[in-house]
Short mmCIF file of C-alpha atoms and ligand atoms in Angstrom, two decimals:
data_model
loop_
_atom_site.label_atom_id
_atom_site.label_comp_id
_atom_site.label_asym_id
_atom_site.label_seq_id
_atom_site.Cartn_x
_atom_site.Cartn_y
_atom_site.Cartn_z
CA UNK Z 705 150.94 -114.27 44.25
CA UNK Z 706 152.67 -111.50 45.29
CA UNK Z 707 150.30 -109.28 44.38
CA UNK Z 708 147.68 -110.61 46.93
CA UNK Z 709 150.89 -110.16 49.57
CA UNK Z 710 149.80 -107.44 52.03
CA UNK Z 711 153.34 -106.25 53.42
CA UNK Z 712 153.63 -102.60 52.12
CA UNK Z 713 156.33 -101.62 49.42
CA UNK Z 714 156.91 -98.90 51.96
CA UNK Z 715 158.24 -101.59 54.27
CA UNK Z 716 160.95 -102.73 52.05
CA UNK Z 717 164.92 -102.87 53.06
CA UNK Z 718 166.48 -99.22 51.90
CA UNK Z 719 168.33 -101.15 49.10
CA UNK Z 720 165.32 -102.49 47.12
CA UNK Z 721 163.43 -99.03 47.42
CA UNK Z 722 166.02 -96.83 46.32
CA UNK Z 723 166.57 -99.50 43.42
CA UNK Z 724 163.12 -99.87 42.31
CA UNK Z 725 162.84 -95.51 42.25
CA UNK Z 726 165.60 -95.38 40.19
CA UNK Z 727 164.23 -97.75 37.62
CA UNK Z 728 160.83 -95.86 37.81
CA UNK Z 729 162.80 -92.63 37.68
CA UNK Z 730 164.78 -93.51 34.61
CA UNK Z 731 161.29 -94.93 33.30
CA UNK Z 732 159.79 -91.53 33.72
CA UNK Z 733 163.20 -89.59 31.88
CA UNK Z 734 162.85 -92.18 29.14
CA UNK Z 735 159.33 -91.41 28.33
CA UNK Z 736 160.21 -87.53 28.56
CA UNK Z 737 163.35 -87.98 26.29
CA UNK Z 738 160.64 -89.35 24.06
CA UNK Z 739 158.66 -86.57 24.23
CA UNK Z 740 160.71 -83.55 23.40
CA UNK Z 741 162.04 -86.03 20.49
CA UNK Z 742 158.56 -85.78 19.23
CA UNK Z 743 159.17 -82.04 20.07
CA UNK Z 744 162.47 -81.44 18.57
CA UNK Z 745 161.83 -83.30 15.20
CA UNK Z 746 158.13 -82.67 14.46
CA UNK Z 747 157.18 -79.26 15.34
CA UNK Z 748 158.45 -77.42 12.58
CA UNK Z 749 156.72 -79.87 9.71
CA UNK Z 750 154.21 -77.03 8.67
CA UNK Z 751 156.85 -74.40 9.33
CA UNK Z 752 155.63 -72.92 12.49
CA UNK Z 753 157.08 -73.25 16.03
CA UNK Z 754 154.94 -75.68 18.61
CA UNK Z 755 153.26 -79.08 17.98
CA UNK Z 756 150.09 -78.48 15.71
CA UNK Z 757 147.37 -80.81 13.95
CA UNK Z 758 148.96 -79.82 10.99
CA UNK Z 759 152.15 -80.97 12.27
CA UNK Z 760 150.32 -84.48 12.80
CA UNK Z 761 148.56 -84.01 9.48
CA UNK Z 762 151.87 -83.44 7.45
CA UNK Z 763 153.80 -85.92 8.70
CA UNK Z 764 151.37 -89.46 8.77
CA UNK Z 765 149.02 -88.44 5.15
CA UNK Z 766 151.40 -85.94 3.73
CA UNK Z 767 151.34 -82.57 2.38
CA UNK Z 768 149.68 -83.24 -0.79
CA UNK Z 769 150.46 -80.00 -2.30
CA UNK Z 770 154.16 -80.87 -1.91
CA UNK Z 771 156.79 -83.33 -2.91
CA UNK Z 772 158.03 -85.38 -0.27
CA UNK Z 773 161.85 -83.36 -1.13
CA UNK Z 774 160.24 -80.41 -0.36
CA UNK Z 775 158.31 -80.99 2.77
CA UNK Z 776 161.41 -82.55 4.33
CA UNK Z 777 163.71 -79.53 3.30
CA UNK Z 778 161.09 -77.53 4.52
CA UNK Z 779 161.10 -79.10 7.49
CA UNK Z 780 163.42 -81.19 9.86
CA UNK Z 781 166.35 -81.48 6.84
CA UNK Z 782 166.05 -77.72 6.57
CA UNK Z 783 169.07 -77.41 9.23
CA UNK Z 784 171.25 -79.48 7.60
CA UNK Z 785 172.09 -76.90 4.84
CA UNK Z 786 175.13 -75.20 5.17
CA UNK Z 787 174.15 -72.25 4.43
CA UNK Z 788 170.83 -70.44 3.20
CA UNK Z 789 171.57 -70.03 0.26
CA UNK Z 790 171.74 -73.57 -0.67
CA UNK Z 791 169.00 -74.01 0.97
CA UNK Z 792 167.13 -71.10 -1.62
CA UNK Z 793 169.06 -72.50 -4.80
CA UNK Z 794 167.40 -76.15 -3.55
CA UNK Z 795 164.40 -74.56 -3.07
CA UNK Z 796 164.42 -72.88 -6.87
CA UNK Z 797 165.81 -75.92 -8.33
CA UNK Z 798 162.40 -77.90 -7.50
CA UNK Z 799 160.21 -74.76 -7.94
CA UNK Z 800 161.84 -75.27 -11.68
CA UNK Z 801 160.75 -78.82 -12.33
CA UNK Z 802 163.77 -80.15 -10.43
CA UNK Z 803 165.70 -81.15 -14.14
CA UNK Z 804 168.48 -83.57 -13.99
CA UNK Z 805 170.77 -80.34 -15.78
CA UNK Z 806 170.27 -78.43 -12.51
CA UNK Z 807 171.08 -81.71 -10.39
CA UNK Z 808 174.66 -81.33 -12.32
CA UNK Z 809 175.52 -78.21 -12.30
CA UNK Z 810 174.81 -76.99 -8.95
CA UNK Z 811 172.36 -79.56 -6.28
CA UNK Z 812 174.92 -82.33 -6.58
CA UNK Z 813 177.29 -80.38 -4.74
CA UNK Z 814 174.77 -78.88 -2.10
CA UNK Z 815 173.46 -82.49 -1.02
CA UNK Z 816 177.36 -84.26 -1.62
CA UNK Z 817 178.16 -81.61 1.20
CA UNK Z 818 174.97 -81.11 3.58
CA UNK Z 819 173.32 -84.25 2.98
CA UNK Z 820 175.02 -86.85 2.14
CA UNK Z 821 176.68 -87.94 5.47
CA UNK Z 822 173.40 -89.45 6.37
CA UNK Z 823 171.66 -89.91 3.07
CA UNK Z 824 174.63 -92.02 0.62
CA UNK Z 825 173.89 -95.18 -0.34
CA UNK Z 826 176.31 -96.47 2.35
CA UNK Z 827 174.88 -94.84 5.26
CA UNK Z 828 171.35 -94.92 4.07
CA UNK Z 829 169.62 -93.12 7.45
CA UNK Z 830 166.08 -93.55 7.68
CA UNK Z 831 166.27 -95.87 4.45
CA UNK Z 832 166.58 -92.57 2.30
CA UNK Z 833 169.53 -92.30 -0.11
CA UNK Z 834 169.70 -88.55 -1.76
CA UNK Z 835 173.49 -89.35 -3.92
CA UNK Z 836 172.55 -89.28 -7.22
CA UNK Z 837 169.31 -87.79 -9.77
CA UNK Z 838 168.06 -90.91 -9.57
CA UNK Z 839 168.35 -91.94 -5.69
CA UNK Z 840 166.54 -87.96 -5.22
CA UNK Z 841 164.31 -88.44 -8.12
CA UNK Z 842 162.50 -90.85 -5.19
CA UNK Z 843 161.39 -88.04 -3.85
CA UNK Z 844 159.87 -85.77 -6.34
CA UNK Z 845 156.86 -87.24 -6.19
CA UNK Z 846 153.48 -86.22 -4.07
CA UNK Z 847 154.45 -86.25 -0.37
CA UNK Z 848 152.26 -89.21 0.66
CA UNK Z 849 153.21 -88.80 4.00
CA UNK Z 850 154.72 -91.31 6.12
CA UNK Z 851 155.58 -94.95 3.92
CA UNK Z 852 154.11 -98.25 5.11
CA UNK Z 853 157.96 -99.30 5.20
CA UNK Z 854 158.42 -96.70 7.64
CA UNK Z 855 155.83 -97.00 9.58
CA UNK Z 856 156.08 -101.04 9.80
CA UNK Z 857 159.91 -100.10 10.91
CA UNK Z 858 158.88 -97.37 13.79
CA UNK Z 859 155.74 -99.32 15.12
CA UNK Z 860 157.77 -102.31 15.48
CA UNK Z 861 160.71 -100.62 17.35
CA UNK Z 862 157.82 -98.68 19.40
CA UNK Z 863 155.70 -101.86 20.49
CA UNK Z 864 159.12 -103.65 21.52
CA UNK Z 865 160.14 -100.78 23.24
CA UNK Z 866 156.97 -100.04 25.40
CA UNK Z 867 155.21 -103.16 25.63
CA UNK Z 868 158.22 -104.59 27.85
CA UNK Z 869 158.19 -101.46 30.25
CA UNK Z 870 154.57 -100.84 30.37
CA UNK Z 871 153.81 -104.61 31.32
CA UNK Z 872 156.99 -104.43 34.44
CA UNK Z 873 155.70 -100.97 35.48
CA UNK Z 874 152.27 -102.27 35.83
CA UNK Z 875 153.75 -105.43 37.81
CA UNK Z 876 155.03 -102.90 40.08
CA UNK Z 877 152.05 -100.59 40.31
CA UNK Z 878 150.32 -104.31 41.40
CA UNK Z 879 152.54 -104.25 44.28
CA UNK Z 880 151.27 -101.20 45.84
CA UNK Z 881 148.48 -101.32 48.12
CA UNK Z 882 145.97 -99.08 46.10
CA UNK Z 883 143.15 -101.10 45.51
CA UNK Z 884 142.91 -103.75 43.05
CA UNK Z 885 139.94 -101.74 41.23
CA UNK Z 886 142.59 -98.70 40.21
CA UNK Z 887 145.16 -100.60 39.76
CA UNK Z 888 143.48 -102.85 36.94
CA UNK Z 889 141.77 -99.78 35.58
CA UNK Z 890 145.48 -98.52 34.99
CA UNK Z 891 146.84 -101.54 33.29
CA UNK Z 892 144.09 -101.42 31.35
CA UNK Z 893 144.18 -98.16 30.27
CA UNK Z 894 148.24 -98.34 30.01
CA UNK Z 895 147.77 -101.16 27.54
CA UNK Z 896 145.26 -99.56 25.82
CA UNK Z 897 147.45 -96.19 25.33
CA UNK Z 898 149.82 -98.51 23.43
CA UNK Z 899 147.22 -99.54 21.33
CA UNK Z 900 146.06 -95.96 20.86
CA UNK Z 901 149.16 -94.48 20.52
CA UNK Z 902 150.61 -96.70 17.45
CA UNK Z 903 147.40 -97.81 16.39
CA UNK Z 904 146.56 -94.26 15.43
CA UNK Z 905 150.03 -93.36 13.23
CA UNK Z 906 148.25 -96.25 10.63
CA UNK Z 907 144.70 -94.28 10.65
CA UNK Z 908 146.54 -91.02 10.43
CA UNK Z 909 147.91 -92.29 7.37
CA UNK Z 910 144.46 -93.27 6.33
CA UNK Z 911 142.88 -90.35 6.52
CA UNK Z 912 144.12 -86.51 7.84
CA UNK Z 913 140.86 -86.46 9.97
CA UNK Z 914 142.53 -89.17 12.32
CA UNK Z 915 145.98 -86.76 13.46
CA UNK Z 916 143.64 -85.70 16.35
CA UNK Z 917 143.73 -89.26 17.71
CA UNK Z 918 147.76 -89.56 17.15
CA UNK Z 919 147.90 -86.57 19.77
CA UNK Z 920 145.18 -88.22 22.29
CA UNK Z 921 147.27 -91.56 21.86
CA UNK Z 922 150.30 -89.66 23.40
CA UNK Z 923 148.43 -87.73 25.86
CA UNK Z 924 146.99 -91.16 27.57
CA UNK Z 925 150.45 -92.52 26.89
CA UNK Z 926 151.90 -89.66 28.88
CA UNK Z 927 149.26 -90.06 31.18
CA UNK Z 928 149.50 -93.80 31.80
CA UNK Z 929 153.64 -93.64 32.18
CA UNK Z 930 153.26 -90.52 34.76
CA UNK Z 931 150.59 -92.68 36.72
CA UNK Z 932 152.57 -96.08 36.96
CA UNK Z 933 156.05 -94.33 37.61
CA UNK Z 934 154.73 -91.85 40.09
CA UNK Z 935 152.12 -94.10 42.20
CA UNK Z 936 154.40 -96.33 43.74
CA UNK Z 937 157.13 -93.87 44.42
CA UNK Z 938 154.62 -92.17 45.90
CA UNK Z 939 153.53 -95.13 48.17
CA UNK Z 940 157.07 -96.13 48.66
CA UNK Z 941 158.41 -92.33 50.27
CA UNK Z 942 155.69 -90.02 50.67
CA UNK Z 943 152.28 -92.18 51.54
CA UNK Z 944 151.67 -91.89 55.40
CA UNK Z 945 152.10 -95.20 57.21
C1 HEC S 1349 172.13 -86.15 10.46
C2 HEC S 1349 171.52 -86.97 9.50
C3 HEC S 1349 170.75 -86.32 8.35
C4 HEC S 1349 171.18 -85.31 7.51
C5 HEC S 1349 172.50 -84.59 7.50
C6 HEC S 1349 170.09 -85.12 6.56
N1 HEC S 1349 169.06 -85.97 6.85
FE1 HEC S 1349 167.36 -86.24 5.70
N2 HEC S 1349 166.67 -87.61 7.04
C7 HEC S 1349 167.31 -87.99 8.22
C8 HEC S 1349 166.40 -88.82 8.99
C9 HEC S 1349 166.70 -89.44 10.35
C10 HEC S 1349 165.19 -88.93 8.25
C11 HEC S 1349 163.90 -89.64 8.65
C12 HEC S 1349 163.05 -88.63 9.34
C13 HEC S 1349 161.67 -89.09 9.60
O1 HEC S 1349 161.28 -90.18 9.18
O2 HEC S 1349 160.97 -88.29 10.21
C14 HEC S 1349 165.41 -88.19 7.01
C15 HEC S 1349 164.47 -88.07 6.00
C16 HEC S 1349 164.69 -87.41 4.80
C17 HEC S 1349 163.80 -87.46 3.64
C18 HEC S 1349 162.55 -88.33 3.53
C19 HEC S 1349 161.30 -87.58 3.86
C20 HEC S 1349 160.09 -88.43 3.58
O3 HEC S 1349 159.02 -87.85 3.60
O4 HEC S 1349 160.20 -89.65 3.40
C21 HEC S 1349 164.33 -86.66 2.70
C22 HEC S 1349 163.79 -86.39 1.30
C23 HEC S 1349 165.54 -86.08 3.26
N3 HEC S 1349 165.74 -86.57 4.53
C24 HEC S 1349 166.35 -85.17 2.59
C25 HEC S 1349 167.47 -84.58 3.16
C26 HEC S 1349 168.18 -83.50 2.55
C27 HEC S 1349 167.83 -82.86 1.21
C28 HEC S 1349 169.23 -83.21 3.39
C29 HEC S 1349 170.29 -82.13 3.23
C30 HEC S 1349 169.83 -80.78 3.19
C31 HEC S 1349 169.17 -84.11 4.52
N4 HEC S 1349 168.06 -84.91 4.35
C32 HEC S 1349 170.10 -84.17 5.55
C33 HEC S 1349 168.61 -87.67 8.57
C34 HEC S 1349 169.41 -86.71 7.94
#
């Protein structure tokens, strides 16, 4: 097997090394792109700046002090007013016991024009429709967090997406002449970030006191993906014959 083949990835032709970096490269970027997605989308959930426990907490077992319509205008939909004061008028309108008279006269409007490019029945983004009382009135209730729906939806894009890359970056890394003993400790612990890492969005929905392990589940994820991008590009262009 090639993996018991002792000529040096270092020795390759130009062609294949430059090749193989820029899959590992883009590899790397994806992973990153990933990352500040995470950033981007989650760090304002409890309404303060920077990824936070709370964040974590919020997001998988839900704000149970809220409804779901107000942690999400609270957080990540907040932008998508057009202007604040719609965003205060929304904001008073649930305070109020979101009635269906207010929905008429004035929210109607605010979501037709701020939210309803992604959330009409048509478009249906994230599988949440906002159009009419009714279609909103989904969301008036306890925020439970993330749904199973969802989270069926997301861990089934996620293990698709990573189990394919993590198993041909671990080929690679098998290439490489570090020895066998670190190299099977890193597939192993690459495999076992995937695990971790969606694995631990279900107990975080369980129970609050499991967010810590969503953020060690992308720590070792970050960890394994930095390790099997930059090891052989290491022992490709830097390593020492
Ligand atoms: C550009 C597209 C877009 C616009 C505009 C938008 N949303 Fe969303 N909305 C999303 C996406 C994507 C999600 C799923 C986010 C997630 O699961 O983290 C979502 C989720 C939601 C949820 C579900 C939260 C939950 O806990 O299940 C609600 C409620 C919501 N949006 C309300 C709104 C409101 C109100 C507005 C207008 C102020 C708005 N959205 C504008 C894309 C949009």
């Amino acid at each position: 097997m090639f993996w018991n083949d002792t000529k040096p990835l270092k020795t390759l032709p130009t062609g294949p090394k430059v090749a193989l970096s820029l899959f590992l490269i883009l590899a790397g970027i994806g992973y990153l792109l990933g990352f500040l997605n995470i950033l981007l989308h989650y760090q304002m959930v409890d309404g303060e700046a920077g990824l936070s426990l709370k964040d974590v907490q919020i997001t998988y077992y839900g704000d149970r002090e809220k409804t779901s319509m107000e942690k999400a205008i609270d957080a990540s939909m907040r932008g998508y007013f057009a202007t604040d004061n719609d965003y205060n008028a929304t904001k008073e309108w649930l305070a109020d016991g979101a009635s269906e008279k207010g929905w008429d006269n004035e929210i109607k409007k605010i979501f037709d024009n701020s939210c309803n490019s992604c959330h009409s029945s048509a478009a249906g983004v994230a599988g949440v429709v906002t159009e009419s009382y009714e279609d909103s009135s989904n969301y008036l209730a306890q925020d439970t967090g993330k749904s199973i729906s969802r989270l069926v939806q997301v861990s089934h894009t996620h293990v698709l997406a990573t189990a394919p890359l993590v198993f041909i970056l671990v080929l690679i890394l098998y290439m490489t002449q570090f020895p066998m003993k670190f190299k099977s400790a890193a597939a192993i612990f690459s495999f076992s970030a995937v695990f971790l890492d969606i694995g631990s969005w279900w107990l975080a929905k369980l129970s609050p006191s499991f967010a810590v392990l969503v953020m060690i589940g992308g720590m070792c994820l970050g960890l394994s993906f930095g390790l099997l991008a930059l090891a052989p590009l290491y022992e490709m262009w830097l390593k020492k014959k």
